[in-house]
Short mmCIF file of C-alpha atoms and ligand atoms in Angstrom, two decimals:
data_model
loop_
_atom_site.label_atom_id
_atom_site.label_comp_id
_atom_site.label_asym_id
_atom_site.label_seq_id
_atom_site.Cartn_x
_atom_site.Cartn_y
_atom_site.Cartn_z
CA UNK A 1421 -11.43 -81.69 9.87
CA UNK A 1422 -13.12 -80.54 6.63
CA UNK A 1423 -16.94 -81.04 6.07
CA UNK A 1424 -17.42 -80.35 2.46
CA UNK A 1425 -20.01 -82.15 0.95
CA UNK A 1426 -18.99 -84.74 -2.32
CA UNK A 1427 -17.20 -82.63 -5.08
CA UNK A 1428 -19.40 -81.03 -8.03
CA UNK A 1429 -16.43 -80.30 -10.31
CA UNK A 1430 -12.59 -80.62 -9.26
CA UNK A 1431 -9.77 -79.99 -11.28
CA UNK A 1432 -9.42 -82.33 -14.25
CA UNK A 1433 -12.88 -82.90 -14.70
CA UNK A 1434 -14.52 -81.69 -17.99
CA UNK A 1435 -18.12 -80.46 -19.18
CA UNK A 1436 -20.21 -77.43 -20.43
CA UNK A 1437 -21.07 -76.35 -16.49
CA UNK A 1438 -17.01 -75.66 -16.38
CA UNK A 1439 -17.59 -73.07 -19.38
CA UNK A 1440 -20.30 -71.25 -17.09
CA UNK A 1441 -18.45 -72.03 -14.09
CA UNK A 1442 -15.56 -69.57 -15.71
CA UNK A 1443 -18.18 -66.45 -16.26
CA UNK A 1444 -19.11 -66.60 -12.72
CA UNK A 1445 -15.63 -66.39 -11.17
CA UNK A 1446 -14.99 -63.46 -14.33
CA UNK A 1447 -18.14 -61.86 -12.79
CA UNK A 1448 -16.77 -62.35 -9.06
CA UNK A 1449 -13.22 -60.95 -10.15
CA UNK A 1450 -11.69 -64.07 -9.32
CA UNK A 1451 -10.84 -65.12 -12.26
CA UNK A 1452 -9.01 -62.66 -15.04
CA UNK A 1453 -11.80 -61.11 -17.47
CA UNK A 1454 -9.58 -62.53 -20.41
CA UNK A 1455 -9.27 -65.69 -19.37
CA UNK A 1456 -10.75 -68.68 -21.89
CA UNK A 1457 -8.41 -71.24 -20.92
CA UNK A 1458 -9.33 -74.73 -22.22
CA UNK A 1459 -13.34 -73.36 -22.03
CA UNK A 1460 -14.92 -76.45 -20.21
CA UNK A 1461 -11.69 -77.97 -18.88
CA UNK A 1462 -11.53 -77.55 -14.90
CA UNK A 1463 -7.28 -76.51 -15.35
CA UNK A 1464 -5.64 -75.60 -12.63
CA UNK A 1465 -6.26 -71.74 -13.27
CA UNK A 1466 -9.89 -72.17 -12.90
CA UNK A 1467 -8.86 -74.39 -9.18
CA UNK A 1468 -6.90 -71.14 -8.38
CA UNK A 1469 -9.78 -68.89 -8.70
CA UNK A 1470 -12.46 -71.13 -7.01
CA UNK A 1471 -9.64 -71.25 -3.81
CA UNK A 1472 -9.45 -67.30 -3.90
CA UNK A 1473 -12.91 -66.60 -3.93
CA UNK A 1474 -13.18 -69.83 -0.96
CA UNK A 1475 -10.72 -67.56 0.90
CA UNK A 1476 -12.34 -64.25 0.45
CA UNK A 1477 -15.73 -65.81 1.76
CA UNK A 1478 -14.12 -67.91 4.59
CA UNK A 1479 -15.19 -71.48 3.16
CA UNK A 1480 -12.77 -74.55 3.26
CA UNK A 1481 -10.14 -73.70 0.71
CA UNK A 1482 -9.96 -76.77 -1.44
CA UNK A 1483 -9.99 -75.51 -4.57
CA UNK A 1484 -12.73 -77.65 -5.37
CA UNK A 1485 -16.47 -76.97 -6.45
CA UNK A 1486 -18.61 -78.41 -3.50
CA UNK A 1487 -22.08 -77.88 -2.95
CA UNK A 1488 -21.75 -75.09 -0.31
CA UNK A 1489 -19.02 -73.06 -2.79
CA UNK A 1490 -21.84 -73.44 -5.88
CA UNK A 1491 -24.08 -71.85 -3.65
CA UNK A 1492 -21.95 -69.17 -2.12
CA UNK A 1493 -20.90 -68.13 -6.16
CA UNK A 1494 -24.33 -68.78 -7.92
CA UNK A 1495 -25.26 -66.15 -4.67
CA UNK A 1496 -22.32 -63.69 -5.70
CA UNK A 1497 -23.75 -62.71 -9.15
CA UNK A 1498 -27.11 -61.26 -7.22
CA UNK A 1499 -27.17 -57.36 -6.12
CA UNK A 1500 -29.84 -55.83 -4.13
CA UNK A 1501 -32.85 -55.10 -6.36
CA UNK A 1502 -31.75 -57.40 -9.15
CA UNK A 1503 -34.71 -59.81 -8.19
CA UNK A 1504 -37.88 -59.87 -5.90
CA UNK A 1505 -36.43 -61.01 -2.46
CA UNK A 1506 -39.20 -63.20 -0.70
CA UNK A 1507 -39.63 -66.08 1.71
CA UNK A 1508 -40.10 -69.46 0.26
CA UNK A 1509 -39.99 -71.94 2.61
CA UNK A 1510 -38.51 -75.15 1.68
CA UNK A 1511 -36.07 -73.69 -0.53
CA UNK A 1512 -34.90 -70.19 0.92
CA UNK A 1513 -33.14 -67.54 -1.83
CA UNK A 1514 -29.79 -67.38 -0.84
CA UNK A 1515 -27.25 -64.66 -2.24
CA UNK A 1516 -24.94 -61.08 -2.03
CA UNK A 1517 -28.29 -59.60 -1.97
CA UNK A 1518 -29.93 -61.23 0.48
CA UNK A 1519 -26.99 -60.01 3.05
CA UNK A 1520 -26.77 -56.84 1.71
CA UNK A 1521 -30.92 -56.22 2.19
CA UNK A 1522 -29.76 -57.83 5.98
CA UNK A 1523 -27.34 -55.33 6.42
CA UNK A 1524 -29.73 -52.62 5.77
CA UNK A 1525 -32.48 -53.94 7.83
CA UNK A 1526 -29.69 -54.11 10.85
CA UNK A 1527 -28.41 -50.98 10.01
CA UNK A 1528 -32.17 -49.52 10.04
CA UNK A 1529 -32.84 -51.08 13.70
CA UNK A 1530 -34.70 -53.90 12.15
CA UNK A 1531 -32.95 -56.53 13.01
CA UNK A 1532 -33.02 -59.85 11.11
CA UNK A 1533 -31.34 -62.59 12.59
CA UNK A 1534 -27.75 -62.74 11.55
CA UNK A 1535 -26.52 -61.52 7.43
CA UNK A 1536 -26.10 -64.87 6.56
CA UNK A 1537 -27.11 -64.02 2.95
CA UNK A 1538 -30.16 -66.35 3.49
CA UNK A 1539 -33.93 -65.24 3.17
CA UNK A 1540 -35.51 -67.23 5.79
CA UNK A 1541 -38.35 -66.12 8.29
CA UNK A 1542 -36.54 -63.97 10.46
CA UNK A 1543 -35.66 -61.91 7.56
CA UNK A 1544 -39.07 -61.67 6.28
CA UNK A 1545 -40.32 -61.06 9.81
CA UNK A 1546 -37.57 -58.12 9.73
CA UNK A 1547 -38.76 -57.14 6.43
CA UNK A 1548 -42.63 -56.98 7.53
CA UNK A 1549 -41.48 -54.95 10.95
CA UNK A 1550 -39.56 -52.29 8.41
CA UNK A 1551 -42.73 -51.94 5.76
CA UNK A 1552 -45.04 -51.21 8.96
CA UNK A 1553 -42.40 -48.92 9.68
CA UNK A 1554 -42.03 -46.89 7.14
CA UNK A 1555 -46.22 -47.19 6.14
CA UNK A 1556 -45.68 -49.61 3.11
CA UNK A 1557 -47.99 -52.30 2.00
CA UNK A 1558 -46.99 -55.08 4.55
CA UNK A 1559 -46.41 -58.41 2.55
CA UNK A 1560 -42.76 -59.30 3.83
CA UNK A 1561 -41.09 -59.28 0.08
CA UNK A 1562 -38.44 -57.01 -1.01
CA UNK A 1563 -39.40 -55.30 -4.27
CA UNK A 1564 -39.22 -51.94 -6.07
CA UNK A 1565 -41.74 -50.03 -3.34
CA UNK A 1566 -39.53 -51.72 -0.31
CA UNK A 1567 -36.17 -50.98 -2.21
CA UNK A 1568 -37.19 -47.46 -2.87
CA UNK A 1569 -37.80 -46.89 1.04
CA UNK A 1570 -34.36 -48.13 1.67
CA UNK A 1571 -33.19 -45.89 -0.56
CA UNK A 1572 -34.72 -42.84 1.46
CA UNK A 1573 -33.41 -43.84 4.63
CA UNK A 1574 -30.08 -44.65 3.74
CA UNK A 1575 -28.04 -43.78 6.38
CA UNK A 1576 -24.30 -44.71 7.83
CA UNK A 1577 -23.51 -46.60 10.69
CA UNK A 1578 -20.97 -46.06 12.71
CA UNK A 1579 -19.39 -47.32 16.40
CA UNK A 1580 -19.28 -51.00 15.24
CA UNK A 1581 -20.69 -53.55 13.82
CA UNK A 1582 -24.92 -53.67 15.13
CA UNK A 1583 -25.14 -57.39 15.06
CA UNK A 1584 -22.11 -57.63 17.27
CA UNK A 1585 -23.64 -54.74 19.30
CA UNK A 1586 -27.15 -56.79 19.65
CA UNK A 1587 -25.55 -60.39 20.38
CA UNK A 1588 -23.14 -58.53 23.27
CA UNK A 1589 -26.24 -56.87 24.72
CA UNK A 1590 -28.34 -60.11 24.76
CA UNK A 1591 -25.70 -61.88 26.57
CA UNK A 1592 -25.14 -59.16 29.18
CA UNK A 1593 -29.15 -58.34 29.85
CA UNK A 1594 -29.17 -62.67 30.35
CA UNK A 1595 -26.97 -62.21 33.73
CA UNK A 1596 -23.81 -64.04 34.63
CA UNK A 1597 -25.05 -67.30 35.47
CA UNK A 1598 -24.99 -70.45 33.24
CA UNK A 1599 -27.28 -71.86 35.52
CA UNK A 1600 -30.37 -72.48 33.33
CA UNK A 1601 -28.91 -72.40 30.07
CA UNK A 1602 -29.50 -74.62 26.95
CA UNK A 1603 -25.82 -75.88 25.90
CA UNK A 1604 -26.43 -78.07 22.82
CA UNK A 1605 -23.01 -80.47 22.15
CA UNK A 1606 -22.30 -81.34 18.71
CA UNK A 1607 -19.85 -84.52 18.92
CA UNK A 1608 -18.91 -84.32 14.81
CA UNK A 1609 -19.50 -86.76 12.43
CA UNK A 1610 -21.43 -90.21 13.64
CA UNK A 1611 -23.03 -93.11 12.21
CA UNK A 1612 -21.29 -94.56 8.37
CA UNK A 1613 -19.03 -91.23 8.90
CA UNK A 1614 -16.43 -92.08 11.82
CA UNK A 1615 -14.24 -88.87 10.67
CA UNK A 1616 -10.73 -89.47 10.54
CA UNK A 1617 -8.48 -92.64 12.04
CA UNK A 1618 -5.37 -92.63 12.93
CA UNK A 1619 -3.19 -93.84 15.34
CA UNK A 1620 -5.50 -96.28 16.30
CA UNK A 1621 -8.05 -93.73 17.21
CA UNK A 1622 -11.38 -93.18 15.43
CA UNK A 1623 -12.62 -89.25 15.57
CA UNK A 1624 -16.53 -89.57 15.90
CA UNK A 1625 -15.79 -91.57 19.15
CA UNK A 1626 -13.34 -89.31 20.80
CA UNK A 1627 -15.34 -86.65 19.60
CA UNK A 1628 -18.41 -88.43 21.55
CA UNK A 1629 -16.45 -89.01 24.79
CA UNK A 1630 -15.10 -85.83 25.22
CA UNK A 1631 -18.90 -84.60 25.12
CA UNK A 1632 -20.07 -86.41 27.60
CA UNK A 1633 -17.81 -85.34 29.60
CA UNK A 1634 -18.19 -81.76 29.12
CA UNK A 1635 -21.80 -82.85 29.54
CA UNK A 1636 -21.00 -84.31 33.38
CA UNK A 1637 -19.68 -81.56 34.18
CA UNK A 1638 -22.54 -79.14 33.04
CA UNK A 1639 -25.43 -80.90 34.08
CA UNK A 1640 -23.67 -80.79 37.77
CA UNK A 1641 -23.64 -76.54 37.29
CA UNK A 1642 -27.23 -76.43 36.51
CA UNK A 1643 -27.09 -76.56 33.04
CA UNK A 1644 -29.24 -78.55 29.89
CA UNK A 1645 -27.26 -80.26 27.72
CA UNK A 1646 -28.47 -81.67 24.68
CA UNK A 1647 -26.97 -83.83 21.96
CA UNK A 1648 -26.81 -83.38 18.21
CA UNK A 1649 -26.65 -87.17 17.76
CA UNK A 1650 -26.65 -90.68 19.62
CA UNK A 1651 -23.46 -93.37 19.72
CA UNK A 1652 -25.07 -94.59 16.32
CA UNK A 1653 -26.59 -91.53 14.11
CA UNK A 1654 -24.44 -89.12 12.13
CA UNK A 1655 -26.83 -86.04 11.08
CA UNK A 1656 -25.49 -83.49 7.66
CA UNK A 1657 -24.19 -80.36 9.43
CA UNK A 1658 -27.42 -78.40 8.26
CA UNK A 1659 -30.01 -80.64 10.63
CA UNK A 1660 -27.62 -80.12 13.63
CA UNK A 1661 -27.71 -76.40 13.16
CA UNK A 1662 -31.64 -76.80 12.58
CA UNK A 1663 -31.72 -78.66 15.97
CA UNK A 1664 -30.12 -75.98 18.35
CA UNK A 1665 -32.14 -73.16 16.70
CA UNK A 1666 -35.70 -75.39 17.30
CA UNK A 1667 -34.33 -76.45 21.04
CA UNK A 1668 -33.60 -72.28 21.71
CA UNK A 1669 -29.90 -73.29 22.73
CA UNK A 1670 -28.15 -70.39 24.00
CA UNK A 1671 -24.74 -72.03 22.77
CA UNK A 1672 -23.28 -74.02 20.71
CA UNK A 1673 -19.84 -76.21 20.76
CA UNK A 1674 -19.13 -78.61 17.93
CA UNK A 1675 -16.04 -81.12 18.96
CA UNK A 1676 -13.82 -82.05 16.43
CA UNK A 1677 -10.42 -83.62 16.11
CA UNK A 1678 -8.12 -82.45 13.27
CA UNK A 1679 -5.87 -84.21 10.60
CA UNK A 1680 -3.45 -83.49 7.93
CA UNK A 1681 -0.87 -85.26 5.41
CA UNK A 1682 2.04 -83.72 7.08
CA UNK A 1683 2.58 -85.63 10.56
CA UNK A 1684 4.40 -82.55 12.06
CA UNK A 1685 1.57 -80.55 12.16
CA UNK A 1686 -0.49 -80.32 16.11
CA UNK A 1687 -2.31 -78.25 17.98
CA UNK A 1688 -5.95 -77.14 18.72
CA UNK A 1689 -7.98 -74.43 16.90
CA UNK A 1690 -11.49 -72.71 17.25
CA UNK A 1691 -13.74 -71.52 14.66
CA UNK A 1692 -16.58 -69.12 15.61
CA UNK A 1693 -18.89 -67.44 12.89
CA UNK A 1694 -17.84 -65.00 10.46
CA UNK A 1695 -17.59 -63.08 6.84
CA UNK A 1696 -15.59 -60.22 6.20
CA UNK A 1697 -17.32 -59.04 3.16
CA UNK A 1698 -20.27 -57.87 4.66
CA UNK A 1699 -18.87 -57.28 7.94
CA UNK A 1700 -21.41 -60.23 9.43
CA UNK A 1701 -19.14 -61.38 12.45
CA UNK A 1702 -20.38 -63.43 15.56
CA UNK A 1703 -18.64 -61.01 18.22
CA UNK A 1704 -19.68 -63.48 21.08
CA UNK A 1705 -18.84 -66.22 19.26
CA UNK A 1706 -15.24 -64.74 18.84
CA UNK A 1707 -14.94 -64.20 22.36
CA UNK A 1708 -16.10 -67.61 23.35
CA UNK A 1709 -13.22 -69.27 20.82
CA UNK A 1710 -10.93 -67.13 22.19
CA UNK A 1711 -11.83 -68.23 26.08
CA UNK A 1712 -11.93 -71.84 25.08
CA UNK A 1713 -8.71 -71.44 22.66
CA UNK A 1714 -6.83 -69.82 25.38
CA UNK A 1715 -8.27 -71.99 28.50
CA UNK A 1716 -7.19 -75.20 26.40
CA UNK A 1717 -3.73 -73.99 25.73
CA UNK A 1718 -3.16 -72.78 29.47
CA UNK A 1719 -4.26 -75.82 31.12
CA UNK A 1720 -2.96 -78.76 28.27
CA UNK A 1721 0.05 -77.21 26.31
CA UNK A 1722 -1.14 -78.17 22.98
CA UNK A 1723 -0.01 -75.93 20.27
CA UNK A 1724 -1.92 -72.22 19.89
CA UNK A 1725 -3.22 -72.80 16.73
CA UNK A 1726 -5.72 -69.88 17.52
CA UNK A 1727 -8.91 -69.12 16.65
CA UNK A 1728 -10.82 -68.15 13.13
CA UNK A 1729 -13.74 -66.65 11.58
CA UNK A 1730 -15.65 -69.22 9.05
CA UNK A 1731 -18.65 -69.26 7.22
CA UNK A 1732 -19.16 -73.48 7.48
CA UNK A 1733 -22.58 -74.36 7.48
CA UNK A 1734 -23.23 -75.62 10.99
CA UNK A 1735 -21.45 -71.87 12.19
CA UNK A 1736 -23.86 -69.73 9.49
CA UNK A 1737 -27.08 -71.43 10.42
CA UNK A 1738 -26.71 -71.58 13.75
CA UNK A 1739 -28.97 -68.87 15.37
CA UNK A 1740 -26.77 -68.69 18.59
CA UNK A 1741 -23.34 -68.59 19.24
CA UNK A 1742 -21.43 -71.41 17.99
CA UNK A 1743 -17.77 -72.31 18.26
CA UNK A 1744 -16.22 -75.67 16.88
CA UNK A 1745 -13.63 -76.69 18.47
CA UNK A 1746 -10.59 -78.84 16.51
CA UNK A 1747 -8.87 -80.30 19.89
CA UNK A 1748 -6.00 -81.53 18.47
CA UNK A 1749 -4.44 -83.64 15.49
CA UNK A 1750 -4.97 -87.68 15.02
CA UNK A 1751 -2.25 -87.56 12.58
CA UNK A 1752 0.02 -86.21 15.18
CA UNK A 1753 1.71 -89.00 17.32
CA UNK A 1754 1.46 -86.67 20.65
CA UNK A 1755 -1.44 -85.47 19.95
CA UNK A 1756 -3.15 -88.75 19.57
CA UNK A 1757 -1.66 -90.03 22.19
CA UNK A 1758 -2.86 -87.70 24.07
CA UNK A 1759 -6.41 -87.76 23.00
CA UNK A 1760 -6.66 -91.60 23.89
CA UNK A 1761 -5.81 -90.54 27.06
CA UNK A 1762 -9.26 -90.53 29.31
CA UNK A 1763 -7.56 -87.92 31.89
CA UNK A 1764 -6.13 -85.67 28.90
CA UNK A 1765 -10.26 -85.63 27.93
CA UNK A 1766 -10.98 -84.79 31.43
CA UNK A 1767 -8.75 -81.76 31.20
CA UNK A 1768 -10.22 -80.36 27.75
CA UNK A 1769 -14.05 -80.82 28.76
CA UNK A 1770 -13.02 -78.40 32.38
CA UNK A 1771 -10.86 -76.26 30.14
CA UNK A 1772 -14.08 -75.68 28.08
CA UNK A 1773 -16.60 -75.39 30.18
CA UNK A 1774 -14.40 -72.97 32.80
CA UNK A 1775 -14.40 -70.85 29.14
CA UNK A 1776 -17.72 -70.88 28.95
CA UNK A 1777 -18.65 -69.64 32.24
CA UNK A 1778 -15.99 -66.83 31.89
CA UNK A 1779 -18.14 -65.62 28.92
CA UNK A 1780 -20.88 -65.40 31.14
CA UNK A 1781 -18.54 -64.06 34.15
CA UNK A 1782 -17.93 -61.05 31.65
CA UNK A 1783 -16.12 -57.66 33.38
CA UNK A 1784 -16.75 -59.70 36.71
CA UNK A 1785 -14.06 -62.56 35.77
CA UNK A 1786 -10.73 -61.12 37.19
CA UNK A 1787 -8.85 -64.71 36.98
CA UNK A 1788 -6.33 -65.47 35.31
CA UNK A 1789 -6.37 -68.08 32.05
CA UNK A 1790 -6.15 -71.91 32.75
CA UNK A 1791 -6.49 -70.68 37.28
CA UNK A 1792 -10.02 -71.08 37.90
CA UNK A 1793 -11.71 -74.76 38.99
CA UNK A 1794 -14.99 -75.71 38.70
CA UNK A 1795 -15.16 -75.90 42.44
CA UNK A 1796 -14.77 -72.02 42.26
CA UNK A 1797 -17.55 -72.06 40.31
CA UNK A 1798 -19.71 -73.72 41.94
CA UNK A 1799 -19.23 -71.24 44.79
CA UNK A 1800 -20.16 -68.12 42.40
CA UNK A 1801 -22.99 -69.72 40.61
CA UNK A 1802 -24.76 -70.56 44.33
CA UNK A 1803 -23.94 -66.72 45.73
CA UNK A 1804 -25.34 -65.57 42.50
CA UNK A 1805 -28.29 -67.88 43.06
CA UNK A 1806 -28.67 -66.77 46.48
CA UNK A 1807 -28.51 -63.02 45.59
CA UNK A 1808 -30.82 -62.85 42.95
CA UNK A 1809 -33.28 -65.16 44.47
ZN1 LIG B 2993 -13.85 -83.90 12.38
#
């Protein structure tokens, strides 16, 4: 479910900050320029504009001004060249201008880590390499000189997003085996935050139970598995992302269950990093999300709620392909009954592990969805090991 932090402002609130929020929403094109409303009242019109902005940006669409929406909205006023861009450790600049910079660096072959609109160490490093490349003073900051160099060098890139191509290339070059890889499993919630409770089940516990079942299967085929939390801890989303980055993980899987007020909603959905506006898109994340989605649907018969691009913190701030799985609705009686069954969790775990392996098999994979078994994979991996050593 939604991990949007506590609301800063929402429908019905009043305050001077709402007037400036209106201005920001007008500037972003989500609120009509003529709109004045009640000025400092967070009315239905403001909430609608916030929802429109969230929709466009792949954020959680709730019409509430939470922290993530606030940061994105504040960042949307900047265009490349409006301000000096530089890496400030501990207080990284964020905004559309940073995303534009990252796009240009990518287009010119100086890859920052990804287009996420955050000026971190990777972006600084890419700026430095760019500056070396074009013979500028190397300071890792983007001021007038560097901007001029961009303007001179701009060229269009065709044939797909360079970021997607690079990500695919990394997977291709890294070979076809899962053995020796690092997979970070992120059981959602934890500690005081138990997630959803419904039909006698607690989400944080199911997430952890499922993670352990996946861990067992991955360890058995030689994968190193790390957890973002224990049974008693519940770190922030950003801390989880940083942990996976520091571990140098190849893949991160975040495990959740969903719920809604409508008890009829049911099924499985997967999410990967994507943000339309800048063409930032984790192609491998999408591929893995699709594979996981298909294997789970084929093996469990859960309703197919498809895979979707989102800019949630965990997806955005991880440097490796990350997929979030919402494995059924605890608010749905049948889904809940299945999630309470250990054999069903085993089937889910198996589906997820097979999907992971299929991603690495790539073009060698000729098996139909839902038919590969772990024992087949073990045999395949042994054969691969024999031929490569
Ligand atoms: Zn959750």
